[in-house]
Coordinates of C-alpha atoms and ligand atoms in Angstrom, one line a residue:
M1173 CA 69.7 73.6 -197.6
A1174 CA 66.5 72.3 -199.0
D1175 CA 67.7 71.8 -202.6
G1176 CA 71.1 70.4 -201.7
K1177 CA 72.9 73.0 -203.9
R1178 CA 76.0 74.8 -202.8
R1179 CA 75.3 78.5 -202.5
R1180 CA 77.6 80.7 -204.6
V1181 CA 79.0 83.6 -202.7
I1182 CA 80.8 86.4 -204.5
I1183 CA 82.8 88.8 -202.4
V1184 CA 83.9 92.0 -204.1
G1185 CA 86.9 93.5 -202.4
G1186 CA 90.1 92.2 -200.9
G1187 CA 90.7 94.7 -198.1
T1188 CA 90.4 93.9 -194.4
A1189 CA 86.6 93.5 -194.8
G1190 CA 86.7 91.2 -197.8
W1191 CA 89.3 88.8 -196.4
M1192 CA 87.8 88.7 -192.9
T1193 CA 84.5 87.8 -194.5
A1194 CA 86.0 85.2 -196.8
A1195 CA 88.0 83.6 -194.0
A1196 CA 85.1 83.5 -191.5
L1197 CA 82.6 82.2 -194.1
V1198 CA 84.8 79.4 -195.4
Q1199 CA 85.7 78.3 -191.9
A1200 CA 82.1 78.3 -190.7
L1201 CA 80.2 77.1 -193.8
G1202 CA 82.8 74.9 -195.4
S1203 CA 81.3 72.9 -198.3
L1204 CA 77.9 74.4 -197.9
V1205 CA 79.1 77.4 -200.0
S1206 CA 81.5 78.1 -202.8
I1207 CA 83.3 81.4 -202.3
R1208 CA 85.0 83.6 -204.9
L1209 CA 86.6 86.9 -204.0
V1210 CA 87.4 89.5 -206.6
E1211 CA 90.1 92.1 -205.7
S1212 CA 91.6 94.7 -207.9
A1213 CA 95.3 95.4 -207.8
E1214 CA 94.6 98.5 -209.9
I1215 CA 92.4 100.0 -207.2
G1216 CA 94.1 98.7 -204.1
I1217 CA 92.9 98.9 -200.5
V1218 CA 92.4 101.8 -198.2
G1219 CA 95.5 100.8 -196.3
V1220 CA 94.6 102.3 -192.9
G1221 CA 92.8 100.8 -189.9
E1222 CA 95.5 99.7 -187.5
A1223 CA 93.9 100.0 -184.1
T1224 CA 91.4 97.3 -183.1
F1225 CA 88.9 96.3 -180.5
P1226 CA 89.2 93.3 -178.1
H1227 CA 86.5 91.4 -180.0
L1228 CA 89.1 90.7 -182.7
R1229 CA 90.7 88.1 -180.4
L1230 CA 87.5 86.1 -180.6
F1231 CA 87.6 86.4 -184.4
L1232 CA 91.1 85.0 -184.6
R1233 CA 90.3 82.3 -182.0
R1234 CA 87.3 81.1 -184.0
L1235 CA 89.5 80.7 -187.0
G1236 CA 92.0 78.8 -184.9
I1237 CA 94.7 81.4 -185.7
D1238 CA 97.7 81.4 -183.4
E1239 CA 98.3 84.7 -181.8
A1240 CA 102.1 84.7 -182.1
A1241 CA 101.8 83.9 -185.9
F1242 CA 99.3 86.7 -186.4
M1243 CA 101.5 89.2 -184.4
A1244 CA 104.6 88.3 -186.4
A1245 CA 102.8 88.5 -189.7
T1246 CA 101.2 91.9 -189.1
H1247 CA 104.0 93.4 -187.0
A1248 CA 101.4 93.9 -184.2
T1249 CA 101.6 95.2 -180.7
Y1250 CA 99.1 94.9 -177.8
K1251 CA 96.6 97.5 -177.0
L1252 CA 95.1 97.9 -173.5
G1253 CA 92.9 100.9 -174.4
I1254 CA 93.0 104.4 -175.8
M1255 CA 94.7 107.4 -174.1
F1256 CA 92.8 110.6 -174.8
N1257 CA 94.9 113.8 -174.6
D1258 CA 93.4 117.3 -174.6
F1259 CA 89.8 116.3 -175.2
G1260 CA 88.2 117.5 -171.9
A1261 CA 90.5 120.5 -171.7
L1262 CA 94.0 121.3 -173.0
G1263 CA 96.6 119.5 -170.8
E1264 CA 94.2 116.8 -169.5
E1265 CA 94.4 113.1 -170.3
Y1266 CA 92.5 110.0 -169.4
M1267 CA 92.4 106.5 -170.6
H1268 CA 89.5 104.4 -171.9
G1269 CA 90.9 101.0 -170.9
F1270 CA 89.6 97.6 -171.7
A1271 CA 88.6 96.8 -168.2
S1272 CA 86.1 97.6 -165.5
F1273 CA 86.8 100.0 -162.7
G1274 CA 87.0 98.0 -159.4
E1275 CA 84.2 95.6 -158.6
P1276 CA 80.5 96.2 -157.8
L1277 CA 79.6 96.1 -154.1
A1278 CA 76.2 95.0 -153.1
G1279 CA 75.1 95.2 -156.7
V1280 CA 76.2 98.9 -157.0
P1281 CA 78.8 99.6 -159.6
F1282 CA 82.2 100.7 -158.2
H1283 CA 82.2 104.2 -159.7
H1284 CA 79.3 105.2 -157.4
Y1285 CA 81.6 104.5 -154.3
W1286 CA 84.4 106.2 -156.0
L1287 CA 82.3 109.3 -156.6
R1288 CA 81.2 109.3 -153.0
L1289 CA 84.8 109.4 -151.8
N1290 CA 85.9 111.8 -154.4
Q1291 CA 83.3 114.5 -154.1
D1292 CA 86.1 117.0 -153.9
A1293 CA 87.9 115.5 -156.9
T1294 CA 90.9 114.6 -154.9
G1295 CA 92.4 111.1 -154.3
A1296 CA 93.3 108.4 -156.7
A1297 CA 92.0 108.7 -160.3
I1298 CA 89.3 106.2 -161.2
G1299 CA 91.8 104.7 -163.7
D1300 CA 93.9 103.5 -160.7
Y1301 CA 91.2 100.9 -160.1
S1302 CA 91.4 99.5 -163.6
M1303 CA 94.0 96.8 -164.4
A1304 CA 94.1 97.8 -168.1
V1305 CA 94.7 101.5 -167.3
A1306 CA 97.3 100.8 -164.6
A1307 CA 99.2 98.4 -166.9
A1308 CA 99.1 100.8 -169.8
R1309 CA 100.4 103.7 -167.8
A1310 CA 103.2 101.4 -166.6
R1311 CA 103.9 100.4 -170.2
R1312 CA 103.6 96.8 -169.2
F1313 CA 101.8 93.9 -170.8
H1314 CA 100.9 90.3 -170.1
P1315 CA 97.7 88.6 -171.1
P1316 CA 95.2 88.2 -168.3
G1317 CA 95.2 85.0 -166.3
P1318 CA 95.1 83.5 -162.8
A1319 CA 98.2 85.3 -161.5
L1320 CA 96.8 88.6 -162.7
G1321 CA 93.4 88.4 -161.1
G1322 CA 91.7 86.0 -163.5
D1323 CA 90.9 85.8 -167.2
D1324 CA 88.3 88.6 -166.9
A1325 CA 90.6 91.0 -164.9
F1326 CA 91.0 93.0 -168.2
S1327 CA 91.0 92.6 -171.9
Y1328 CA 93.2 93.7 -174.7
A1329 CA 93.2 94.2 -178.5
Y1330 CA 95.9 94.6 -181.1
Q1331 CA 97.5 97.4 -183.2
F1332 CA 98.8 96.1 -186.5
D1333 CA 100.0 97.0 -190.0
A1334 CA 96.8 97.4 -192.0
T1335 CA 98.6 96.4 -195.2
R1336 CA 99.5 93.1 -193.8
F1337 CA 96.3 91.8 -192.2
A1338 CA 94.3 91.2 -195.4
P1339 CA 97.2 89.2 -197.1
F1340 CA 97.6 87.2 -193.9
L1341 CA 93.9 86.2 -194.0
R1342 CA 94.1 85.7 -197.7
G1343 CA 96.5 82.9 -197.1
F1344 CA 94.2 81.3 -194.5
A1345 CA 91.1 81.6 -196.7
C1346 CA 92.6 80.4 -200.0
A1347 CA 94.2 77.4 -198.2
R1348 CA 90.6 76.4 -197.2
G1349 CA 89.1 76.7 -200.7
V1350 CA 88.3 80.4 -201.3
E1351 CA 89.0 81.2 -204.9
R1352 CA 90.7 84.5 -205.4
I1353 CA 90.2 86.4 -208.7
E1354 CA 92.4 89.3 -209.4
A1355 CA 90.4 91.6 -211.6
T1356 CA 88.4 94.8 -211.7
V1357 CA 84.6 94.5 -211.8
C1358 CA 83.5 96.7 -214.7
R1359 CA 79.8 96.1 -214.9
V1360 CA 77.1 94.9 -212.6
E1361 CA 74.2 93.1 -214.2
R1362 CA 70.8 93.2 -212.6
D1363 CA 68.0 90.7 -213.2
G1364 CA 65.4 92.4 -215.3
A1365 CA 62.5 90.8 -213.4
S1366 CA 63.6 90.9 -209.8
G1367 CA 66.0 93.7 -209.8
D1368 CA 68.5 91.6 -207.8
I1369 CA 72.1 91.5 -208.9
A1370 CA 72.5 88.6 -211.4
A1371 CA 76.2 88.7 -212.3
L1372 CA 79.4 90.8 -212.3
E1373 CA 81.4 91.4 -215.4
L1374 CA 85.2 91.6 -215.0
G1375 CA 87.7 93.5 -217.0
D1376 CA 88.5 90.5 -219.2
G1377 CA 84.9 89.9 -220.0
T1378 CA 84.4 87.0 -217.5
R1379 CA 80.9 86.9 -216.1
L1380 CA 80.5 85.9 -212.4
E1381 CA 77.1 84.7 -211.3
G1382 CA 76.2 84.3 -207.6
D1383 CA 73.4 83.6 -205.1
L1384 CA 74.7 86.1 -202.6
F1385 CA 77.0 89.1 -203.3
I1386 CA 79.0 90.6 -200.5
D1387 CA 80.1 94.2 -201.1
C1388 CA 83.4 94.8 -199.5
S1389 CA 84.5 97.3 -202.2
G1390 CA 85.3 100.0 -199.7
F1391 CA 84.2 103.6 -200.0
R1392 CA 83.2 102.9 -203.6
S1393 CA 80.3 100.7 -202.4
L1394 CA 80.1 99.3 -205.9
L1395 CA 77.1 97.0 -205.4
L1396 CA 75.1 98.4 -202.4
G1397 CA 75.6 102.1 -203.2
D1398 CA 76.3 102.3 -207.0
A1399 CA 74.4 99.4 -208.4
L1400 CA 71.4 99.2 -206.0
G1401 CA 71.4 102.9 -205.1
E1402 CA 70.8 102.1 -201.4
G1403 CA 70.3 105.4 -199.6
W1404 CA 72.8 107.1 -197.4
E1405 CA 72.2 108.4 -193.9
S1406 CA 74.7 111.2 -193.2
W1407 CA 75.8 112.0 -189.7
A1408 CA 78.0 114.9 -190.8
D1409 CA 76.1 117.4 -188.6
W1410 CA 77.3 115.6 -185.5
L1411 CA 80.6 114.3 -186.8
P1412 CA 81.9 117.0 -189.1
C1413 CA 85.4 115.4 -189.6
D1414 CA 85.5 114.3 -193.3
R1415 CA 89.2 114.0 -194.0
A1416 CA 92.3 112.4 -192.6
V1417 CA 95.9 112.8 -193.4
A1418 CA 98.0 109.7 -192.6
M1419 CA 101.8 109.8 -192.3
P1420 CA 103.7 106.9 -190.7
C1421 CA 107.1 107.6 -189.1
A1422 CA 109.9 105.8 -187.5
R1423 CA 109.2 104.7 -183.9
P1424 CA 111.4 106.4 -181.3
P1425 CA 113.6 104.0 -179.3
G1426 CA 112.5 102.8 -175.9
E1427 CA 109.4 101.2 -174.5
I1428 CA 106.4 100.7 -176.9
E1429 CA 103.2 102.1 -175.4
P1430 CA 100.6 99.3 -175.2
F1431 CA 97.8 101.6 -176.2
T1432 CA 96.6 103.9 -178.9
R1433 CA 96.6 107.6 -178.4
A1434 CA 93.9 110.0 -179.6
I1435 CA 95.2 113.5 -179.3
A1436 CA 92.9 116.4 -179.8
M1437 CA 94.0 118.9 -182.4
P1438 CA 92.6 122.4 -183.2
S1439 CA 90.2 121.0 -185.9
G1440 CA 89.9 117.3 -185.0
W1441 CA 92.2 114.8 -183.4
R1442 CA 95.2 112.7 -184.4
W1443 CA 96.0 109.1 -183.8
R1444 CA 99.3 107.7 -182.7
I1445 CA 99.5 103.9 -183.0
P1446 CA 102.8 102.2 -182.1
L1447 CA 103.6 99.1 -184.1
Q1448 CA 106.6 96.8 -183.9
H1449 CA 108.4 98.6 -186.7
R1450 CA 106.9 102.1 -186.9
L1451 CA 104.4 104.6 -185.5
G1452 CA 101.1 105.1 -187.3
N1453 CA 100.0 108.7 -187.3
G1454 CA 97.0 110.5 -188.8
Y1455 CA 95.1 113.7 -188.3
V1456 CA 91.3 113.3 -188.6
F1457 CA 90.0 116.7 -189.4
S1458 CA 87.0 118.7 -190.7
S1459 CA 87.7 120.4 -194.0
A1460 CA 85.2 123.1 -193.0
F1461 CA 87.7 124.2 -190.3
V1462 CA 91.2 123.5 -191.7
S1463 CA 92.7 123.0 -195.2
E1464 CA 94.4 119.8 -196.2
D1465 CA 97.7 121.6 -196.5
E1466 CA 97.4 123.1 -193.0
A1467 CA 96.3 119.8 -191.5
T1468 CA 99.3 118.1 -193.1
A1469 CA 101.7 120.7 -191.8
Q1470 CA 100.2 120.5 -188.3
L1471 CA 100.7 116.7 -188.3
A1472 CA 104.2 116.9 -189.8
A1473 CA 105.1 119.3 -187.0
V1474 CA 104.4 116.7 -184.3
L1475 CA 105.9 113.6 -185.8
E1476 CA 108.3 111.9 -183.5
G1477 CA 110.5 110.3 -186.1
E1478 CA 111.6 110.3 -189.7
P1479 CA 108.5 110.1 -192.0
L1480 CA 108.3 106.8 -193.7
A1481 CA 105.9 107.8 -196.5
D1482 CA 104.5 110.9 -198.1
P1483 CA 101.4 112.3 -196.4
R1484 CA 98.2 110.6 -197.7
I1485 CA 94.8 112.3 -197.7
L1486 CA 91.7 110.2 -197.2
K1487 CA 88.3 111.6 -197.7
F1488 CA 85.2 110.2 -196.1
Q1489 CA 81.6 110.9 -195.0
P1490 CA 80.4 109.8 -191.6
G1491 CA 77.2 107.8 -191.9
R1492 CA 75.9 104.5 -193.2
R1493 CA 73.8 103.0 -196.0
R1494 CA 70.2 102.8 -194.8
R1495 CA 70.2 99.1 -195.3
A1496 CA 73.3 97.0 -195.0
W1497 CA 71.6 94.0 -196.6
S1498 CA 69.4 94.9 -199.6
R1499 CA 68.2 92.3 -202.1
D1500 CA 71.0 89.8 -202.7
V1501 CA 73.7 92.2 -201.6
V1502 CA 75.2 92.4 -198.1
G1503 CA 77.6 95.4 -197.5
I1504 CA 80.4 94.8 -195.1
G1505 CA 83.1 97.3 -194.1
L1506 CA 83.4 100.7 -195.7
A1507 CA 81.0 99.8 -198.4
S1508 CA 78.2 99.9 -195.8
G1509 CA 79.2 102.9 -193.7
F1510 CA 81.9 104.7 -191.9
L1511 CA 82.4 106.2 -188.4
E1512 CA 85.6 107.9 -187.8
P1513 CA 88.3 105.8 -186.1
M1514 CA 88.5 107.6 -182.7
E1515 CA 87.4 104.4 -180.9
S1516 CA 88.8 101.9 -183.5
T1517 CA 85.3 100.6 -184.3
S1518 CA 85.3 99.9 -188.1
I1519 CA 87.0 96.5 -188.0
Y1520 CA 84.7 95.7 -185.0
L1521 CA 81.7 96.5 -187.3
V1522 CA 83.1 94.3 -190.0
Q1523 CA 83.3 91.5 -187.4
I1524 CA 79.8 92.0 -186.1
A1525 CA 78.3 92.1 -189.6
I1526 CA 80.1 88.8 -190.3
D1527 CA 78.8 87.2 -187.1
W1528 CA 75.2 88.2 -187.9
L1529 CA 75.5 87.2 -191.5
L1530 CA 76.6 83.7 -190.4
E1531 CA 73.8 83.5 -187.9
L1532 CA 71.2 84.4 -190.6
F1533 CA 73.0 83.0 -193.6
P1534 CA 70.6 82.4 -196.5
L1535 CA 71.3 78.8 -197.2
D1536 CA 67.7 78.2 -198.2
G1537 CA 67.3 81.5 -200.1
I1538 CA 66.9 85.0 -198.8
D1539 CA 64.2 85.5 -196.2
T1540 CA 63.2 89.2 -195.8
R1541 CA 62.7 88.7 -192.1
D1542 CA 66.3 87.7 -191.7
Q1543 CA 67.3 90.6 -193.8
Q1544 CA 65.3 93.0 -191.7
M1545 CA 66.8 91.5 -188.5
F1546 CA 70.3 91.9 -189.8
N1547 CA 69.7 95.5 -190.8
E1548 CA 68.2 96.3 -187.4
L1549 CA 71.1 94.8 -185.6
I1550 CA 73.6 96.7 -187.7
D1551 CA 71.7 100.0 -187.2
F1552 CA 71.8 99.4 -183.5
E1553 CA 75.6 99.0 -183.5
Y1554 CA 76.1 102.1 -185.7
A1555 CA 73.8 104.3 -183.7
R1556 CA 75.4 103.2 -180.4
I1557 CA 78.9 103.9 -181.7
R1558 CA 77.8 107.2 -183.2
D1559 CA 76.6 108.5 -179.9
F1560 CA 79.7 107.4 -178.1
L1561 CA 81.9 109.2 -180.6
I1562 CA 79.8 112.4 -180.4
L1563 CA 80.2 112.3 -176.6
H1564 CA 84.0 112.7 -177.0
Y1565 CA 83.6 115.9 -179.0
H1566 CA 80.7 117.3 -177.1
A1567 CA 81.9 116.7 -173.5
T1568 CA 84.6 119.3 -173.6
R1569 CA 85.4 122.5 -171.9
R1570 CA 87.6 123.6 -174.8
D1571 CA 86.9 127.0 -176.3
D1572 CA 90.2 127.6 -178.0
S1573 CA 89.2 126.9 -181.6
L1574 CA 86.1 127.3 -183.8
F1575 CA 86.0 123.6 -184.2
W1576 CA 85.8 122.8 -180.5
N1577 CA 83.4 125.7 -179.9
R1578 CA 81.1 124.2 -182.5
M1579 CA 81.4 120.7 -181.0
R1580 CA 80.8 121.8 -177.4
T1581 CA 77.7 123.8 -178.2
M1582 CA 76.1 121.6 -180.9
E1583 CA 72.8 119.9 -180.3
V1584 CA 73.4 116.2 -179.8
P1585 CA 71.1 113.3 -180.9
E1586 CA 68.2 112.8 -178.4
S1587 CA 69.5 109.3 -177.5
L1588 CA 72.7 110.9 -176.3
A1589 CA 71.1 113.9 -174.6
E1590 CA 69.0 111.4 -172.5
R1591 CA 72.1 109.5 -171.5
L1592 CA 73.9 112.6 -170.5
A1593 CA 70.9 113.8 -168.5
L1594 CA 70.7 110.5 -166.7
W1595 CA 74.4 110.5 -165.9
R1596 CA 74.4 114.1 -164.7
R1597 CA 71.5 113.4 -162.4
S1598 CA 72.4 110.0 -161.0
A1599 CA 75.7 108.7 -162.3
R1600 CA 73.8 106.0 -164.0
V1601 CA 74.6 104.7 -167.5
A1602 CA 71.7 103.4 -169.4
Q1603 CA 72.3 99.8 -170.2
F1604 CA 71.8 98.1 -173.5
G1605 CA 72.9 94.7 -172.5
R1606 CA 74.9 94.2 -175.7
G1607 CA 77.0 96.0 -178.2
P1608 CA 80.5 97.4 -177.9
F1609 CA 80.5 100.1 -175.2
L1610 CA 79.2 99.0 -171.8
E1611 CA 79.1 100.9 -168.6
P1612 CA 82.9 101.1 -167.9
S1613 CA 83.5 102.7 -171.3
W1614 CA 80.9 105.4 -170.7
V1615 CA 82.2 106.0 -167.2
A1616 CA 85.8 106.3 -168.5
V1617 CA 84.9 109.0 -171.0
L1618 CA 82.3 110.9 -168.9
L1619 CA 84.6 111.2 -165.9
G1620 CA 87.7 111.5 -168.1
Q1621 CA 86.2 114.5 -169.8
G1622 CA 85.1 116.1 -166.6
I1623 CA 81.4 115.5 -166.6
R1624 CA 80.8 115.1 -162.8
P1625 CA 77.3 113.9 -161.9
Q1626 CA 75.3 115.7 -159.3
G1627 CA 74.4 112.6 -157.4
W1628 CA 75.1 108.9 -157.2
D1629 CA 73.4 105.7 -156.1
A1630 CA 72.1 106.2 -152.5
R1631 CA 73.2 102.7 -151.6
A1632 CA 76.8 103.8 -152.0
Q1633 CA 76.3 105.9 -148.8
L1634 CA 75.8 102.7 -146.7
P1635 CA 79.4 101.4 -146.0
D1636 CA 81.3 103.4 -143.4
A1637 CA 83.8 105.8 -145.0
A1638 CA 86.9 104.4 -143.3
G1639 CA 86.1 100.8 -144.3
L1640 CA 85.4 101.9 -147.8
R1641 CA 88.6 103.8 -148.1
S1642 CA 90.7 100.9 -146.9
A1643 CA 88.9 98.5 -149.2
M1644 CA 89.7 100.8 -152.1
A1645 CA 93.3 101.2 -151.0
R1646 CA 93.6 97.4 -150.9
L1647 CA 92.2 97.1 -154.4
K1648 CA 94.6 99.7 -155.7
S1649 CA 97.6 98.0 -154.1
D1650 CA 96.5 94.6 -155.5
I1651 CA 96.4 96.1 -159.0
D1652 CA 99.8 97.8 -158.5
R1653 CA 101.3 94.6 -157.4
R1654 CA 99.9 92.6 -160.3
V1655 CA 101.0 95.3 -162.8
A1656 CA 104.5 95.3 -161.3
S1657 CA 104.8 91.5 -162.0
M1658 CA 104.1 92.1 -165.7
P1659 CA 107.0 92.4 -168.2
G1660 CA 107.5 95.6 -170.2
H1661 CA 105.4 95.6 -173.3
A1662 CA 108.3 95.7 -175.8
S1663 CA 110.0 92.8 -174.1
Y1664 CA 106.8 90.8 -174.1
V1665 CA 106.3 91.3 -177.8
Q1666 CA 110.0 90.5 -178.5
A1667 CA 109.9 87.3 -176.4
L1668 CA 106.7 86.2 -178.2
A1669 CA 108.4 86.7 -181.5
S1670 CA 111.4 84.6 -180.4
G1671 CA 109.2 81.9 -179.0
A1672 CA 110.5 82.4 -175.4
S1673 CA 108.2 81.8 -172.5
I1674 CA 107.2 84.9 -170.6
N1675 CA 105.7 84.9 -167.1
G1676 CA 103.5 87.7 -165.8
Ligands
FAD2963 P1 89.2 98.7 -198.6 O1 90.4 98.4 -197.8 O2 89.1 100.0 -199.4 O3 89.0 97.5 -199.7 C1 88.2 97.7 -200.8 C2 88.5 96.5 -201.8 O4 87.6 96.6 -202.8 C3 89.9 96.6 -202.4 O5 90.5 95.3 -202.4 C4 89.7 97.2 -203.8 O6 90.6 96.8 -204.7 C5 88.3 96.4 -204.0 N1 87.6 97.0 -205.1 C6 87.0 98.3 -205.2 N2 86.4 98.4 -206.3 C7 86.6 97.3 -207.1 C8 86.2 96.9 -208.4 N3 85.5 97.6 -209.2 N4 86.6 95.7 -208.8 C9 87.3 94.8 -207.9 N5 87.7 95.2 -206.7 C10 87.3 96.4 -206.3 N6 89.2 100.9 -188.6 C11 89.6 100.4 -187.4 O7 89.0 99.4 -187.0 N7 90.6 101.0 -186.7 C12 91.2 102.1 -187.1 O8 92.2 102.5 -186.4 C13 90.8 102.7 -188.3 N8 91.4 103.8 -188.8 C14 91.0 104.3 -190.0 C15 91.5 105.6 -190.4 C16 91.0 106.2 -191.5 C17 91.5 107.5 -191.9 C18 90.0 105.5 -192.3 C19 89.5 106.1 -193.6 C20 89.6 104.3 -191.9 C21 90.0 103.7 -190.7 N9 89.5 102.5 -190.3 C22 89.8 102.0 -189.1 C23 88.6 101.7 -191.1 C24 89.3 100.6 -191.8 O9 90.4 101.0 -192.5 C25 88.4 99.8 -192.6 O10 87.2 99.4 -191.9 C26 89.0 98.4 -193.1 O11 90.3 98.6 -193.6 C27 88.1 97.8 -194.1 O12 88.2 98.4 -195.3 P2 87.4 97.7 -196.5 O13 88.0 96.3 -196.7 O14 86.0 97.9 -196.3 O15 87.8 98.6 -197.8

């Protein structure tokens, strides 16, 4: 900081995005900044967003938050992946687990060998060679470690009560110096000369000046969208779901599934997220294909327990603001864009935006090159997730509803079409080297939804078939043995809550 002044950061919004940002900034920047967060009790938070991505563990670890304390405060459960039902075809299921399939041999990814031995689609499913998938199917959980094949044998995320996460982080952030202001922002004042945001006016007339404004105001996008008029790029042609109806219910007794389910519905899909105290349910649908009332009735008909709240309709548009950082405003969370929650990516996008903001933080004033880099990085993440989501809809053989017919036959973005062509030809997945979905994720969905490639890496022909078969059998039995040593998921969560030690 060339001028030695503390930078004044104003965050608008106290949902998951606002409090994650406040907690991370105060932890990383300490006395270099002053942070004030305005949240409106009148408006409230979106109150959904319960399934997460493994990266969240890193976020909590960086803050030094104890996992058991976080789990207890948010009534969380563990998540080893997402089980997709009825996406490829009615009656089919597969899992996108947080683990690789097998191990590469002579530099060739495992799935090429698997394809060679499974030309006729018989034999063990590819998921049998993934620790995360095998453990999830067995409803068992234990964090990875030496006894389970090493720290990298698989990964995991959490499922938590969305209304409890922000208050949990609020306690953390305020204890470290973040000032919380409960008020509604009524007016945004722009500097006449520069056009930047100069100050916010609150309901009681208070004026808040800042050097950097972080818009975490949710779908309202109060600063980035409303005040600055930052353009919107819509992806509704590819992702036509624009509504969700959410309805939590009592959790049926018995084992808690350590995974989220995404279950295809006639005009979209529904989530099923088991928490310690309830099941989160929601039907994400396209209003062009089904009415709100019908969607609500379809969801109500499949609830597995007593509804715990009235159905709540949420409306959204898939897409993003053209620039997430414009002038002196950085949009984080729903204020900067939204991609439907099929792969639980929104909170991940919040986290990534925070990481890059910290990396490029304008302590010495805003540099347009940093801004541009931030925007390019965020664009990359959004586009990558967008294509992965479209794949789930497009790679289907379903022809039983207008919605699925439309998704199956639509033209996909060129970037996805190229990836699909590469896969179909050679079983290769184009690598990006970074971002959320690496090769195992694509392989899980492509094979899971029945897209069989015509060929595979020629080097996979080299090992003799018998040797390969027995190596794969050994791999599977190692995984089965390790999974059998894990406790049941519910008992692991319970033991964690009671402070008991649990061995895998
Ligand atoms: P919000 O929670 O809406 O918070 C906005 C804040 O801004 C509130 O505090 C509000 O009071 C405040 N505010 C607004 N206007 C003003 C004003 N004028 N003055 C003062 N304060 C103001 N994400 C996942 O990662 N996993 C999921 O499984 C998932 N499921 C989802 C399902 C649905 C149907 C939807 C719609 C979203 C889902 N998400 C999911 C996204 C996730 O909910 C959000 O990314 C996350 O909750 C962050 O929201 P937010 O903080 O940006 O917005």
